[in-house]
Coordinates of C-alpha atoms in Angstrom, one line a residue:
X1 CA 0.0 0.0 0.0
X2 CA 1.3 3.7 -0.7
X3 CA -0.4 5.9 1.7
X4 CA -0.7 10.2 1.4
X5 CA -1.4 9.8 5.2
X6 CA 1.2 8.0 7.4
X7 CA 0.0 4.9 9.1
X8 CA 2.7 4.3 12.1
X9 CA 0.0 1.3 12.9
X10 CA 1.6 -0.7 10.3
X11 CA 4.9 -2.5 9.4
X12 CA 6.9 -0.7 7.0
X13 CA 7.9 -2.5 3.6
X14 CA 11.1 -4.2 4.0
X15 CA 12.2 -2.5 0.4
X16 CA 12.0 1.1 -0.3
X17 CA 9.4 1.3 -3.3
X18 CA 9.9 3.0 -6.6
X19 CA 7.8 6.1 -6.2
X20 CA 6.5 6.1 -9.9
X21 CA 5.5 2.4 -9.7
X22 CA 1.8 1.3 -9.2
X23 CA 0.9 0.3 -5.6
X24 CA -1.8 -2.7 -4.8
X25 CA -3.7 -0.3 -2.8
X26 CA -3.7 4.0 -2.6
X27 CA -4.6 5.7 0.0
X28 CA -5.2 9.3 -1.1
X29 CA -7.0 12.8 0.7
X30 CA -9.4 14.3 -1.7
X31 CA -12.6 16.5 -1.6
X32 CA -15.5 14.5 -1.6
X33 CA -18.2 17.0 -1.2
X34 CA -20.9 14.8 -3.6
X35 CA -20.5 11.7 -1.1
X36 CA -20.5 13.8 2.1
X37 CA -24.0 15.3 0.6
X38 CA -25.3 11.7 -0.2
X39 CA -24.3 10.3 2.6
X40 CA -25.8 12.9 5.3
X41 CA -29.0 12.4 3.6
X42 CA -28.6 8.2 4.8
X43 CA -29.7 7.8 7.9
X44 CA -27.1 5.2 8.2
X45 CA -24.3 7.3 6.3
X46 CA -23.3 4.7 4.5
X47 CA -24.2 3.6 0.8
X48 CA -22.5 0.4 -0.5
X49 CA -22.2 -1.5 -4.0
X50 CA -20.7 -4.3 -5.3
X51 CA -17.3 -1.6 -6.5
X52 CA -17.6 1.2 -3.9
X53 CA -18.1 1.7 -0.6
X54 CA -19.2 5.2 1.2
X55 CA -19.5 6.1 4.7
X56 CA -19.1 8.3 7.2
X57 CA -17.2 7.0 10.0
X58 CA -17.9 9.2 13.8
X59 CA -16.1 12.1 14.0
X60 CA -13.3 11.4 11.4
X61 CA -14.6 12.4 8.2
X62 CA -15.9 10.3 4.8
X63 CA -14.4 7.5 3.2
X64 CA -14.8 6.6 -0.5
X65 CA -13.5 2.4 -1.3
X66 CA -13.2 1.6 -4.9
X67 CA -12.9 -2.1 -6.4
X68 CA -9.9 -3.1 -3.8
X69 CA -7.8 -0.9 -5.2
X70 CA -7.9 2.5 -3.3
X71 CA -9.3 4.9 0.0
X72 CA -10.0 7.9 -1.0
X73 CA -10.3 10.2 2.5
X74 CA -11.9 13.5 3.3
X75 CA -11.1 14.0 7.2
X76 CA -13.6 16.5 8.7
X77 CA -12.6 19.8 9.8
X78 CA -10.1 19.8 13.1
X79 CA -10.5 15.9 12.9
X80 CA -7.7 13.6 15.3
X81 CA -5.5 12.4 13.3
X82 CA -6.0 9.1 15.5
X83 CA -9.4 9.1 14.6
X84 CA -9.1 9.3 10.8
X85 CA -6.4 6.6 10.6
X86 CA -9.1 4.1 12.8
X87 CA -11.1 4.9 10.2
X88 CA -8.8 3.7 7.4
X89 CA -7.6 0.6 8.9
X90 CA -11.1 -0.4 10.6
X91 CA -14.3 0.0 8.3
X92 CA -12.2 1.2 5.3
X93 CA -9.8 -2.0 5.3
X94 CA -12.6 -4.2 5.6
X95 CA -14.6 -2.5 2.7
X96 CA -11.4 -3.1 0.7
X97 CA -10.4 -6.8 1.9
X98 CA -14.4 -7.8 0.6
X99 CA -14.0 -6.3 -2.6
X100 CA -10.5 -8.6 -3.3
X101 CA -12.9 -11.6 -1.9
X102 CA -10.8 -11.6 1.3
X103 CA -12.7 -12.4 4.4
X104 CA -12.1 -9.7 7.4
X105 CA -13.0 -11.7 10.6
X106 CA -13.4 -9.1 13.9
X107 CA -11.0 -10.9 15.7
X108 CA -7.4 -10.5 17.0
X109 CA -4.3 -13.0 16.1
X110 CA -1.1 -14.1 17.6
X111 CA 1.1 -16.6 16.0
X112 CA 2.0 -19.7 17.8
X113 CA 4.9 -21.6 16.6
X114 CA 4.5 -22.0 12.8
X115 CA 0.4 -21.0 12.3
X116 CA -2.1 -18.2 13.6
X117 CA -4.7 -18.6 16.5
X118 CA -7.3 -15.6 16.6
X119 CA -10.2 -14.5 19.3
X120 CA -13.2 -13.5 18.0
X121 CA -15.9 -11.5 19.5
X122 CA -18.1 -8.2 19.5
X123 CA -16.4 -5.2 20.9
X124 CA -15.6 -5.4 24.3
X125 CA -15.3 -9.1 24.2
X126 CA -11.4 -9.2 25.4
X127 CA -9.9 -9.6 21.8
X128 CA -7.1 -7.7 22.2
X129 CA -6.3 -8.1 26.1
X130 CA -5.9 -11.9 25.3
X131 CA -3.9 -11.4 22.5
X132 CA -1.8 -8.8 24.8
X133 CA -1.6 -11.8 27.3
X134 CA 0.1 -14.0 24.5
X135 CA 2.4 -11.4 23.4
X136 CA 3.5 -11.0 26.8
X137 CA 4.8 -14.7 27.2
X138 CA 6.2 -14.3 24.2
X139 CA 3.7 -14.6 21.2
X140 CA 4.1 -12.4 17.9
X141 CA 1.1 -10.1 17.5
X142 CA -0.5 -10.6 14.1
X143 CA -3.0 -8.2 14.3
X144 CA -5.7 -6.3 16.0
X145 CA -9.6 -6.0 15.2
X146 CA -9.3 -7.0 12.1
X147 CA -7.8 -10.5 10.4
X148 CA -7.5 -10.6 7.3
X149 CA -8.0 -14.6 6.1
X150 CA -8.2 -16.1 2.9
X151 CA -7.8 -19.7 1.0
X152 CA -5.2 -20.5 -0.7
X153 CA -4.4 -23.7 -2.6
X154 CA -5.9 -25.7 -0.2
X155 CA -4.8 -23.8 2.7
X156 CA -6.7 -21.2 5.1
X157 CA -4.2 -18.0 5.2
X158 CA -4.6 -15.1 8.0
X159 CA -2.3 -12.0 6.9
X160 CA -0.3 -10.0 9.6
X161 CA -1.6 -6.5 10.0
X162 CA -2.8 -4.2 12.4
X163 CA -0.1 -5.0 15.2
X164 CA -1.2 -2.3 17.2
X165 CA -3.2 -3.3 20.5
X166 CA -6.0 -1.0 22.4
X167 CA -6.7 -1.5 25.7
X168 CA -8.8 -0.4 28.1
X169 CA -6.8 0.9 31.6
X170 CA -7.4 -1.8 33.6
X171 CA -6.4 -4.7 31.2
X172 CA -3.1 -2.8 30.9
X173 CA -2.9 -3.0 34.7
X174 CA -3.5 -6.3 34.9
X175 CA -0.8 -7.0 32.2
X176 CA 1.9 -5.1 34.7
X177 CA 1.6 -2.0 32.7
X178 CA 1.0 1.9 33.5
X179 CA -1.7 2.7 31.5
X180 CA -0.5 6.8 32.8
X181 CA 2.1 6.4 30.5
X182 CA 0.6 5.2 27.6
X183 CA -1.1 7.2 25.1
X184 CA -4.2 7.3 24.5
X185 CA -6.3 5.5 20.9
X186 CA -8.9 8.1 20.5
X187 CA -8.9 12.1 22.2
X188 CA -12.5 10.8 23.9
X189 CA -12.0 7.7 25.3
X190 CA -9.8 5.5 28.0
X191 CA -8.3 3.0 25.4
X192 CA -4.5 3.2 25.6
X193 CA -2.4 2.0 22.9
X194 CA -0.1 -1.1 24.2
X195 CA 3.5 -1.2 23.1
X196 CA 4.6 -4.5 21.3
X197 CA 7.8 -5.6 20.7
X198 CA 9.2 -4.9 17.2
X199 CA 11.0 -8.3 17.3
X200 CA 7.7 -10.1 18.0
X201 CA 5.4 -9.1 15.7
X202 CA 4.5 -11.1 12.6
X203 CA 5.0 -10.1 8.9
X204 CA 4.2 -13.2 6.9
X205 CA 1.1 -15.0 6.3
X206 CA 0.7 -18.1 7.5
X207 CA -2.1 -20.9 8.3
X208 CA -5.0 -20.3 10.8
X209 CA -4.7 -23.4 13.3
X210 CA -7.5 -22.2 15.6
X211 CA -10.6 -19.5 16.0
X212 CA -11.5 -19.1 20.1
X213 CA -15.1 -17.4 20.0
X214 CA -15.1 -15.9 23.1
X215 CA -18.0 -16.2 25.9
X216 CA -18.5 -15.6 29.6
X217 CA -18.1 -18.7 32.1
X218 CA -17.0 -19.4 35.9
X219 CA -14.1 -20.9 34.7
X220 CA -11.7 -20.9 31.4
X221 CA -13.2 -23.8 29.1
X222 CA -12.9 -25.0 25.6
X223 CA -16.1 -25.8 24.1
X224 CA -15.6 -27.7 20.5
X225 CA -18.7 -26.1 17.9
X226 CA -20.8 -27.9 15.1
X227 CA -19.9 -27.3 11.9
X228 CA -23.1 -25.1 11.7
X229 CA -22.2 -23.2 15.0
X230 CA -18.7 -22.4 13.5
X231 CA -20.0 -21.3 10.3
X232 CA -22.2 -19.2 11.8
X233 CA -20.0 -17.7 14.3
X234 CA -17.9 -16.7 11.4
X235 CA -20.7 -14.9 10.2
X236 CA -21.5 -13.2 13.2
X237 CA -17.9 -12.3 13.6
X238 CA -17.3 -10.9 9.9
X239 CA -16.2 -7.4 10.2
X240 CA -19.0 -5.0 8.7
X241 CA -21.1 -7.8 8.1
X242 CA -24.0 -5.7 9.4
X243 CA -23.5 -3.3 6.7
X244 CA -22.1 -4.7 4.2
X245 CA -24.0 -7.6 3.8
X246 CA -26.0 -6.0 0.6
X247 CA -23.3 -7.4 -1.4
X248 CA -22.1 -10.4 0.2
X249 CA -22.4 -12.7 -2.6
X250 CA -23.0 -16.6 -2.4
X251 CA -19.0 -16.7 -3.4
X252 CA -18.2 -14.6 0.2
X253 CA -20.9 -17.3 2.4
X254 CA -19.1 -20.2 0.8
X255 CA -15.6 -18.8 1.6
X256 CA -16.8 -18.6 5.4
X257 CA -18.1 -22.2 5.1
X258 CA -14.8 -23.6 3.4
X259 CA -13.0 -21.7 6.6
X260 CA -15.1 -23.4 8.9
X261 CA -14.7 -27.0 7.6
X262 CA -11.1 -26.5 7.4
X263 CA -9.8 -24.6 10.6
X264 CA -11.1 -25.7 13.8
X265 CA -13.3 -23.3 15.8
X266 CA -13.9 -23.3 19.8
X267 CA -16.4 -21.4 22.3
X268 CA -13.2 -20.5 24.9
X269 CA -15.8 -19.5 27.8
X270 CA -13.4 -17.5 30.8
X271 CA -14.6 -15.7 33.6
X272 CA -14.8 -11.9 33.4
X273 CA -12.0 -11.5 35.8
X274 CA -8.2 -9.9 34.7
X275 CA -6.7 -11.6 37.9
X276 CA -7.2 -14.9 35.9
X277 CA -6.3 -14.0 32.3
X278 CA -3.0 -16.4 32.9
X279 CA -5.5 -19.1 33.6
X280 CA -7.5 -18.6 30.5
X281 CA -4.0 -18.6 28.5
X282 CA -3.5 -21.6 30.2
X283 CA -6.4 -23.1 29.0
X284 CA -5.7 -21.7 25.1
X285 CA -2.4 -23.7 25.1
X286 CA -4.0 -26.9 26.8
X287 CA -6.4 -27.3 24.1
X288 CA -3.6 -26.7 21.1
X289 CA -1.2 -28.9 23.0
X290 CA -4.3 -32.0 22.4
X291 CA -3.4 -31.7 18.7
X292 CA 0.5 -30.8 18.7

């Protein structure tokens, strides 16, 4: 990707690119004052095709996604800088990833040994403060929010991306961390941006060996899920499925459904308690540890 905007959220390329080549995807400001009128006129601010994608995304500005090849970006007036690049990587990055036929799954990733395991969940679910718990006894962070997976010759391939992770104060605490002295994801809110070692965070895509849906329980358990019950939590879990799903073509359902016959999901139920997020961990590496 060439970006107008910098996007310190992701890994650099390892080679300097020609600057008159032709990028996979541009990311480019521009004045978008047709789309802002359309779009204010939705009540959901957001108009979507099989090619392009519009929205409005909070208090960030519009974003314009054209056939997987480009963001266009129109921040709003004194907008966070913080805010706009959210925008990009979130909504805008999962517009994109569905028009290549990619699937973006709302989860977060960590490798383990040679393959990816991602959480998945709604917002608030823990996503990241797991995947912050892995990192911390050692586990390369893949990405954050958003996973980008796809098949490939017979395999199911997640792609490294957003290594960033958000957390909320007291998950840093209960990592060992000073959330003080952290900055902060968004001008408005609590979320603090958690460092991650440099060394230990993944670049190359690799297979997906387990998806943990995550739920509440008294104690950290592995549930194994129907074939049914891990298609649909796939579904559930897509990123943007709720608005995007006007052009979710049978092609995109039958991806999910190849992902779920080929990568093993579980329900990993854990109590809603930070004190016994080593436990849960525990639990994660008992259940790979069955198939090692």
């Amino acid at each position: 990707m060439r970006s107008a905007l910098p996007l310190p959220e992701l890994t650099p390329c390892s080679g300097r690119a020609d600057r008159g080549s032709r990028a996979d995807v541009e990311i480019r400001l521009a004045s978008l004052p047709d789309a802002v009128a359309e779009l204010r006129a939705r009540p959901t601010g957001i108009a979507v095709s099989e090619r392009e994608a519009r929205f409005i995304w909070d208090d960030a500005g519009a974003f314009v996604v054209r056939d997987g090849r480009e963001i266009l970006v129109q921040p709003h007036p004194g907008a966070d800088e913080r805010l706009v690049r959210l925008g990009i990587l979130g909504p805008a990055m999962a517009a994109l990833l569905q028009q290549l036929g990619i699937v973006a799954l709302h989860a977060s990733a960590v490798r383990m040994d040679d393959a990816i395991i991602a959480f998945l969940g709604a917002s608030g679910a823990g996503k990241s403060t797991l995947a912050a718990a892995f990192h911390r006894c050692g586990a390369p962070v893949v990405t954050d929010d958003t996973l980008a997976v796809r098949l490939h010759d017979g395999a199911v391939l997640a792609t490294p991306g957003f290594a960033h992770l958000r957390l909320w104060p007291d998950s840093v605490t209960a990592l060992g961390g000073d959330p003080g002295a952290l900055a902060r994801c968004e001008p408005d809110r609590e979320k603090r941006v958690y460092p991650t070692a440099r060394e230990r965070i993944a670049h190359e895509p690799l297979p997906l060996r387990r998806l943990y849906v995550l739920a509440d329980g008294d104690t950290p358990a592995v549930e194994r899920l129907s074939p049914a019950e891990s298609f649909l939590a796939l579904v559930a879990n897509s990123y943007g499925i709720d608005w995007m799903h006007d052009v979710s073509g049978r092609a995109d359902f039958l991806a999910r459904a190849e992902i779920a016959r080929r990568v093993p999901v579980r329900r990993l139920r854990r109590p809603d308690d930070l004190a016994l997020l080593s436990w849960t961990v525990a639990c994660v590496e008992d259940d790979l540890a069955r198939d090692a």
